[in-house]
mmCIF file of C-alpha atoms and ligand atoms in Angstrom:
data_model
loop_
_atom_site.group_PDB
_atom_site.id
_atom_site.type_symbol
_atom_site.label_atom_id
_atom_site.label_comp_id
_atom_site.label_asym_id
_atom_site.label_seq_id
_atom_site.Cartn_x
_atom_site.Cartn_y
_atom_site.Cartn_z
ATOM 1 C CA UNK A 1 93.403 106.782 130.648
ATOM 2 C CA UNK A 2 90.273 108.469 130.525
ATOM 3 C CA UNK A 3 89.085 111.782 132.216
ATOM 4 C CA UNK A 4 87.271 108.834 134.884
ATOM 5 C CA UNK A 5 91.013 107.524 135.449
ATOM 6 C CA UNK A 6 89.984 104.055 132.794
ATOM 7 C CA UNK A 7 91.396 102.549 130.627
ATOM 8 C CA UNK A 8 90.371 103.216 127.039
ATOM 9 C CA UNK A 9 89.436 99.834 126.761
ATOM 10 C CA UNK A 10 87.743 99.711 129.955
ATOM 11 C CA UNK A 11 85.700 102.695 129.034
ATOM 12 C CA UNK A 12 84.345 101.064 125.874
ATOM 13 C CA UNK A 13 83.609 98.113 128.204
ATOM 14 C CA UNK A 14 81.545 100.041 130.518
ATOM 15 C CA UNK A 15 79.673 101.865 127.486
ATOM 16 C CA UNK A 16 78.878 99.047 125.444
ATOM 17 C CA UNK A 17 80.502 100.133 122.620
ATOM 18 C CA UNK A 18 82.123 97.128 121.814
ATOM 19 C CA UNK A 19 81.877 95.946 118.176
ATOM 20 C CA UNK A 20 83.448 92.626 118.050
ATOM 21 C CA UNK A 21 82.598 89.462 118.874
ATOM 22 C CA UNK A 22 85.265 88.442 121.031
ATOM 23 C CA UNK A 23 84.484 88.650 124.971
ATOM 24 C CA UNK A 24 85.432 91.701 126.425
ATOM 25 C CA UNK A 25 88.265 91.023 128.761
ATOM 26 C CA UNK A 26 90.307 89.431 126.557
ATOM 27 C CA UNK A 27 89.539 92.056 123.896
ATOM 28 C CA UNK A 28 90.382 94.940 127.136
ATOM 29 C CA UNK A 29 93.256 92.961 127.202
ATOM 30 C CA UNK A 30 93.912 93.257 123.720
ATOM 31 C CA UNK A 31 93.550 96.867 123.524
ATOM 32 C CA UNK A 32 95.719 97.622 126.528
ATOM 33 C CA UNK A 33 98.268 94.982 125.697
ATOM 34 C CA UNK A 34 101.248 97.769 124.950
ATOM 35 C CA UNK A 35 100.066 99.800 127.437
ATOM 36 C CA UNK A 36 100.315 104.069 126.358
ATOM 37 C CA UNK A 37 102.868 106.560 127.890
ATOM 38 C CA UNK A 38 101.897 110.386 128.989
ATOM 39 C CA UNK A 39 101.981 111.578 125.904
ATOM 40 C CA UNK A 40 99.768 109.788 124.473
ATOM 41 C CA UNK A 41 97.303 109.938 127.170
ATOM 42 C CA UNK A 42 97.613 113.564 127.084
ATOM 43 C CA UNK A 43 97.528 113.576 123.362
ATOM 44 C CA UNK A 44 94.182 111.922 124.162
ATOM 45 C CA UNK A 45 92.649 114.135 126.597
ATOM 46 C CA UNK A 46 93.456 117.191 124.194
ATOM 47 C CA UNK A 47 91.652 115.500 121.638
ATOM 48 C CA UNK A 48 88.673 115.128 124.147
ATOM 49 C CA UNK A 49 88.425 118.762 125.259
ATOM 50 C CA UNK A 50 88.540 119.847 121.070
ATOM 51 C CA UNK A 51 85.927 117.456 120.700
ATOM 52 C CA UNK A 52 87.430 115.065 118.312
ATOM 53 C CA UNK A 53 87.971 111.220 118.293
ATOM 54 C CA UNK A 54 91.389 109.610 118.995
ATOM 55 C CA UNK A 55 92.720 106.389 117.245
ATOM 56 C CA UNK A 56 92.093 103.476 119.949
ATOM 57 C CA UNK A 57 95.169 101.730 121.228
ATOM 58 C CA UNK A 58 95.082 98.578 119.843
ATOM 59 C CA UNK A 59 94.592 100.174 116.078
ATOM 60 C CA UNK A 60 97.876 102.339 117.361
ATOM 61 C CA UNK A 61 99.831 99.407 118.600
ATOM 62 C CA UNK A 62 99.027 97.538 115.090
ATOM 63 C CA UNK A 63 99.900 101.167 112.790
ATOM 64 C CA UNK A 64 103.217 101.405 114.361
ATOM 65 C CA UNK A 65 103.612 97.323 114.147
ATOM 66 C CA UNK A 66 102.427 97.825 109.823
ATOM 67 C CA UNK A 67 104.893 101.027 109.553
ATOM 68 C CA UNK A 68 108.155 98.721 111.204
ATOM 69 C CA UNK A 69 106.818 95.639 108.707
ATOM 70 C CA UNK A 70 106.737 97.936 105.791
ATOM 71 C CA UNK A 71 110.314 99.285 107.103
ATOM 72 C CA UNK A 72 108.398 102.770 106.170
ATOM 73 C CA UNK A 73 110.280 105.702 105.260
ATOM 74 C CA UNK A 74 107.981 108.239 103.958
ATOM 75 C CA UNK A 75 104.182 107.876 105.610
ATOM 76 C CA UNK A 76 101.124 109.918 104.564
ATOM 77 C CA UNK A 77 98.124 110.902 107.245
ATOM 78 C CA UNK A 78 94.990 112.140 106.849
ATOM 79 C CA UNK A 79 93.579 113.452 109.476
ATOM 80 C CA UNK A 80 96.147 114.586 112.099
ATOM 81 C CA UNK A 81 93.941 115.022 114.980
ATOM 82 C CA UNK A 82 96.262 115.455 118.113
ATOM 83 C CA UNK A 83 98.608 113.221 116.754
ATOM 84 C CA UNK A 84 97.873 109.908 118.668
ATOM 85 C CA UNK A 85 97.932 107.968 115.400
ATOM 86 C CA UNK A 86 100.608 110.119 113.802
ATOM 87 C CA UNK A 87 103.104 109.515 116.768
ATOM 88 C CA UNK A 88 101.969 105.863 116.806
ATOM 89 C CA UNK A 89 103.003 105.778 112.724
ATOM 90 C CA UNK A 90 106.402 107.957 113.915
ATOM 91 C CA UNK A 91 107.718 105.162 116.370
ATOM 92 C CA UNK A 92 106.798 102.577 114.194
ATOM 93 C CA UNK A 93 108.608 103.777 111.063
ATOM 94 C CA UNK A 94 112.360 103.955 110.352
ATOM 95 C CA UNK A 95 114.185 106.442 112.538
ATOM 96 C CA UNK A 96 115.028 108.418 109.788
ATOM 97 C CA UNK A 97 111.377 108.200 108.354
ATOM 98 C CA UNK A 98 109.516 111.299 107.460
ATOM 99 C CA UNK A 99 105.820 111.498 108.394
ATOM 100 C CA UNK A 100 103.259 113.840 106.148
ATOM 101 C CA UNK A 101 100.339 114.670 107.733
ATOM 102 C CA UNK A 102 96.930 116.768 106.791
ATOM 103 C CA UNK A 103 94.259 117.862 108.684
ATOM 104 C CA UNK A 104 91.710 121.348 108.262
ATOM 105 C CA UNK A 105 92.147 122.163 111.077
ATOM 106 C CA UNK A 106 95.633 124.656 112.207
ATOM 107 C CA UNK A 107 94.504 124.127 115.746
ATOM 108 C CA UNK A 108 94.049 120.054 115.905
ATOM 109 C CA UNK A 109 97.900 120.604 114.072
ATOM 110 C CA UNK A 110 99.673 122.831 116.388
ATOM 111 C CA UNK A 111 98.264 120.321 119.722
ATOM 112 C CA UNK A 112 99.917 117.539 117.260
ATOM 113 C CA UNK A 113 102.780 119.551 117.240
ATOM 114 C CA UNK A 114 103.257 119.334 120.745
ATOM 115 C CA UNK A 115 102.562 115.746 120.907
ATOM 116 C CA UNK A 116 105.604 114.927 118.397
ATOM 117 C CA UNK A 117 107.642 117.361 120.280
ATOM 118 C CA UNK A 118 106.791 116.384 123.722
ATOM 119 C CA UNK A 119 107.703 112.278 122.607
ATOM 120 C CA UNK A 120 111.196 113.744 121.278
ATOM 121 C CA UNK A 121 110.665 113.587 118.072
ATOM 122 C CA UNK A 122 113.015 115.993 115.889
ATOM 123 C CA UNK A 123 110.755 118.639 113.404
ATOM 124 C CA UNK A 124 112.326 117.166 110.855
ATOM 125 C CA UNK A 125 110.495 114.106 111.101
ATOM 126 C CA UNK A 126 106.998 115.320 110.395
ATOM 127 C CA UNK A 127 105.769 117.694 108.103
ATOM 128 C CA UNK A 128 102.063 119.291 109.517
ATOM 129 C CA UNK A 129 99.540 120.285 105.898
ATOM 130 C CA UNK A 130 96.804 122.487 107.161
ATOM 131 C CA UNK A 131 94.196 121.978 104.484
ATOM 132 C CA UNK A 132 91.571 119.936 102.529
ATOM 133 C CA UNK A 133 92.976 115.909 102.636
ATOM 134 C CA UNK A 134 91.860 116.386 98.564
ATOM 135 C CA UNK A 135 93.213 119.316 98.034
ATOM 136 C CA UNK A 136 96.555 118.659 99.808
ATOM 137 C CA UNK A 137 97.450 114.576 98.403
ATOM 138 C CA UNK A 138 96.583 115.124 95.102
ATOM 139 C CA UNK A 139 99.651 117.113 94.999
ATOM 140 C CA UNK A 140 101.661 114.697 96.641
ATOM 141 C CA UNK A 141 104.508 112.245 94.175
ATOM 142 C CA UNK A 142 102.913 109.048 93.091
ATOM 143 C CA UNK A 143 104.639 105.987 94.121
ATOM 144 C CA UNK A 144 106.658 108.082 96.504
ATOM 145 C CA UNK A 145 105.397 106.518 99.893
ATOM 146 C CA UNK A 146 104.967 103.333 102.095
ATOM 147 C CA UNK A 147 102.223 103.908 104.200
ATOM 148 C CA UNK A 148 99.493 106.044 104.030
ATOM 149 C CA UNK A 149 96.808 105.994 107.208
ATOM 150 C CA UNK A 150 93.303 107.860 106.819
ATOM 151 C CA UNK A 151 91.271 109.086 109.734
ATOM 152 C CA UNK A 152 89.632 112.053 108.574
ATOM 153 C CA UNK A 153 85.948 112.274 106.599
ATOM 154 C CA UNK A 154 84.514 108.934 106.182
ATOM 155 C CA UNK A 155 82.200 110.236 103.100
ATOM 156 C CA UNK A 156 85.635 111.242 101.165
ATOM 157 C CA UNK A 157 87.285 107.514 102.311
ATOM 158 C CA UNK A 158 86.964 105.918 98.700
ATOM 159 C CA UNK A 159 88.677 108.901 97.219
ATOM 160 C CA UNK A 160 91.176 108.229 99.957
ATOM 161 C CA UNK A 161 91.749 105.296 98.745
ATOM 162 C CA UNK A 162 92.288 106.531 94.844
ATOM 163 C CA UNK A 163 94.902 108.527 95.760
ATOM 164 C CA UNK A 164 96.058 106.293 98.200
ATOM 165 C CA UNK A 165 97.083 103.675 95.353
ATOM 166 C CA UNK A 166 98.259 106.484 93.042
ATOM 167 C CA UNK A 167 100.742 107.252 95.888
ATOM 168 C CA UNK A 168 102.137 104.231 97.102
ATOM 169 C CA UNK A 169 105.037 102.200 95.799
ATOM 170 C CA UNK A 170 104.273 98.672 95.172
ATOM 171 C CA UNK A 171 104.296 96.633 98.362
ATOM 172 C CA UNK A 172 102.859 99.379 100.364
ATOM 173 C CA UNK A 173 100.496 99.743 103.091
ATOM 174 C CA UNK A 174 97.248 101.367 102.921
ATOM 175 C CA UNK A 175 95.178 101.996 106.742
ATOM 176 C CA UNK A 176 91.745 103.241 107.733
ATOM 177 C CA UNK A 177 90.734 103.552 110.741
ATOM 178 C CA UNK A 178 86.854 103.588 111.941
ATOM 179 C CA UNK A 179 86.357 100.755 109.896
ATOM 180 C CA UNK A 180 83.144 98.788 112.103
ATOM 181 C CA UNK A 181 81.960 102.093 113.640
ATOM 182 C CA UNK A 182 80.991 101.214 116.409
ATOM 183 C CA UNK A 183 78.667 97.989 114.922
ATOM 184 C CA UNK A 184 76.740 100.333 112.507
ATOM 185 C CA UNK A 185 78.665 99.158 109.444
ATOM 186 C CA UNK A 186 77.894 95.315 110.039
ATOM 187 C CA UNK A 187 74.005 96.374 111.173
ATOM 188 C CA UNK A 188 72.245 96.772 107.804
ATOM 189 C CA UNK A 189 69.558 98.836 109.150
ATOM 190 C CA UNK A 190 71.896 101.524 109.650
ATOM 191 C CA UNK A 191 71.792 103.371 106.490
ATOM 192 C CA UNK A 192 73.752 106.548 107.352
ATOM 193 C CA UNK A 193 76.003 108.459 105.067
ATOM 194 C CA UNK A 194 79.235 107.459 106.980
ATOM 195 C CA UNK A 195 78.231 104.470 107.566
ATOM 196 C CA UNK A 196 77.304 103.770 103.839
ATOM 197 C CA UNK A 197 80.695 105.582 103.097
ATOM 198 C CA UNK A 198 82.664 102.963 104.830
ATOM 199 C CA UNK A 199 80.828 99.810 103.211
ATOM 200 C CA UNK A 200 81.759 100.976 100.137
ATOM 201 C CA UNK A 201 84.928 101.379 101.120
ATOM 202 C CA UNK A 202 85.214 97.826 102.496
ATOM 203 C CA UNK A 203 83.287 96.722 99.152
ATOM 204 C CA UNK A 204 86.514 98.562 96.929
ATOM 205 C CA UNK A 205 89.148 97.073 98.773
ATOM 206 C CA UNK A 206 87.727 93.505 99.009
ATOM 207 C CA UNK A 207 87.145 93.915 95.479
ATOM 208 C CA UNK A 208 90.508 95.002 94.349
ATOM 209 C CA UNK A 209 92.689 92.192 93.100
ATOM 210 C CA UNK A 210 95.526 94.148 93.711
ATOM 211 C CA UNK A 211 95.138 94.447 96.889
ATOM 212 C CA UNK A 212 95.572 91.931 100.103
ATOM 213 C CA UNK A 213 93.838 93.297 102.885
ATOM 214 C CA UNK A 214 92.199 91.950 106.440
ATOM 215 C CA UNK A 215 89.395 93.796 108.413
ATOM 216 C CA UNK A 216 91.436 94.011 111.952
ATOM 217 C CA UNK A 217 88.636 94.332 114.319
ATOM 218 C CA UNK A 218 90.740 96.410 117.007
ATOM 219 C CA UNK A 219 90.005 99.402 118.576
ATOM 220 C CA UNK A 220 86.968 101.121 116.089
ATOM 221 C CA UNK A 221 87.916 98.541 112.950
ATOM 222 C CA UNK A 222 90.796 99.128 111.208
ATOM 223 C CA UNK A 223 91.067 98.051 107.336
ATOM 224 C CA UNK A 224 94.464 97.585 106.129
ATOM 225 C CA UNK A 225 95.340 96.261 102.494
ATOM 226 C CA UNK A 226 98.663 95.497 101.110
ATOM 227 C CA UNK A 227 99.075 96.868 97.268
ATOM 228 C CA UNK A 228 100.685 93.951 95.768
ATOM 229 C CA UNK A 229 104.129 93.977 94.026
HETATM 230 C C1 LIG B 1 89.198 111.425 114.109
HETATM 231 S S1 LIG B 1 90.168 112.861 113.950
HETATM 232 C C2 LIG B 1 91.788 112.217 113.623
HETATM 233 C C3 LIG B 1 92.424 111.611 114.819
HETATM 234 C C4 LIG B 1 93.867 111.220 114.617
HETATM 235 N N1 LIG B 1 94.022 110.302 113.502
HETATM 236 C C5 LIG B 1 94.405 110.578 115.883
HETATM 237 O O1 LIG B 1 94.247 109.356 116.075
HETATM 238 O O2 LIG B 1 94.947 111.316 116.711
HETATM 239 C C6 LIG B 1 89.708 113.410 112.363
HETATM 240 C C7 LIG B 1 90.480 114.635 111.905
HETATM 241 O O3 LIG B 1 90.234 114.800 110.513
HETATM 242 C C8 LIG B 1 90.130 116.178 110.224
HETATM 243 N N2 LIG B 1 89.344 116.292 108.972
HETATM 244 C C9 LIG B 1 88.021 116.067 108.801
HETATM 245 N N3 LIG B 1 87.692 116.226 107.500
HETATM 246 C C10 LIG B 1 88.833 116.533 106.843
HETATM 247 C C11 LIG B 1 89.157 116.805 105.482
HETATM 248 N N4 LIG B 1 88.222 116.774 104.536
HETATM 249 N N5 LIG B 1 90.428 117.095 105.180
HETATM 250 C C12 LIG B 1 91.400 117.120 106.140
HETATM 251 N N6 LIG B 1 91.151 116.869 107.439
HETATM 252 C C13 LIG B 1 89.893 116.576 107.790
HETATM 253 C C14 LIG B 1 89.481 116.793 111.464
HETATM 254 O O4 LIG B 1 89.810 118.173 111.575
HETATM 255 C C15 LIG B 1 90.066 115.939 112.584
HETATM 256 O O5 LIG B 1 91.206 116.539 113.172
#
């Protein structure tokens, strides 16, 4: 719920913010279809008063559906945020999964902290990078993971996706989130930097024959490719 006691869905409703082209109540519908428990609302409303953007539910409710598809042990995220997207990737992998998460910010990271902590999930579940998403995955083990989820600078998302490939083992799952935003990447005239960013992001994946991939347009967009095996 939001701070005005609506849905998230309903919220987007009422502000027009609606990129796709289906009609809004079934798409409300859509988006509130698994419905969110306190944490995640207060996950949420931390988010709001540090002034950063959550993953919407229905991109949630499909990460945690792609992490139990993938049967995914070992998950990368970039951008942590409050953790709404990292606890969504947490109950969607196995139970003995291990999520691996980066964000710049030690703040965003301890309020994700809580989030994981508050939904039960053991510390030895998650591991919390405070750093540069660059700096921190290059270091990471190729091949080593099955999902990896990015939510953090859309001008760095191609590079994203690099290292994305480097690090996943064939038949993995690669996730971006903020993929329409908000109609400006489907509205030529917008000419932007992120927006820019993110067609050329859709333009690499589309483009990769190694990838299979659908533009999910729930919640904010959300791009998710398959790196064939
Ligand atoms: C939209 S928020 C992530 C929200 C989170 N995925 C969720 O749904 O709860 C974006 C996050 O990316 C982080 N960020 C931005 N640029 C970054 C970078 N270059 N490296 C690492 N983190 C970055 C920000 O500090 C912020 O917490």
């Amino acid at each position: 719920m939001t701070s005005a006691g609506m849905s998230t869905a309903a919220a987007s409703i009422k502000e027009g913010i609606i990129a796709t082209g289906i009609d809004p109540t079934s798409w409300a519908y859509a988006e509130d279809y698994t419905g969110e428990d306190e944490v995640v609302t207060g996950a949420r409303a931390s988010a709001e008063d540090s002034g950063i953007s959550s993953i919407g539910p229905g991109a949630a409710s499909a990460l945690s559906m792609l992490a139990a598809a993938a049967g995914a042990k070992a998950v990368v995220e970039i951008g942590t945020g409050t953790g709404v997207s990292g606890l969504a990737l947490l109950r969607g992998m196995r139970s003995d999964g291990t999520l691996t998460t980066v964000d710049l910010d030690a703040e965003n990271q301890r309020l994700a902290r809580k989030t994981f902590l508050d939904a039960g999930i053991p510390s030895n579940r998650f591991r919390l990078i405070a750093g540069s998403a660059l700096d921190v995955v290059t270091r990471l083990t190729d091949g080593h993971y099955d999902l990896v989820f990015c939510d953090a600078d859309k001008r760095e998302y191609t590079a994203y996706l690099h290292e994305a490939l480097r690090l996943l083992r064939p038949g993995g799952v690669v996730a971006f989130d903020n993929a329409l935003l908000r109609g400006r990447v489907a509205d030529p005239s917008h000419r932007d930097p992120d927006t820019t960013a993110v067609r050329d992001l859709i333009r690499a994946i589309r483009d990769n024959d190694d990838l299979t991939s659908a533009l999910l347009p729930t919640s904010n967009g959300l791009l998710a490719a398959v790196k064939r095996a």
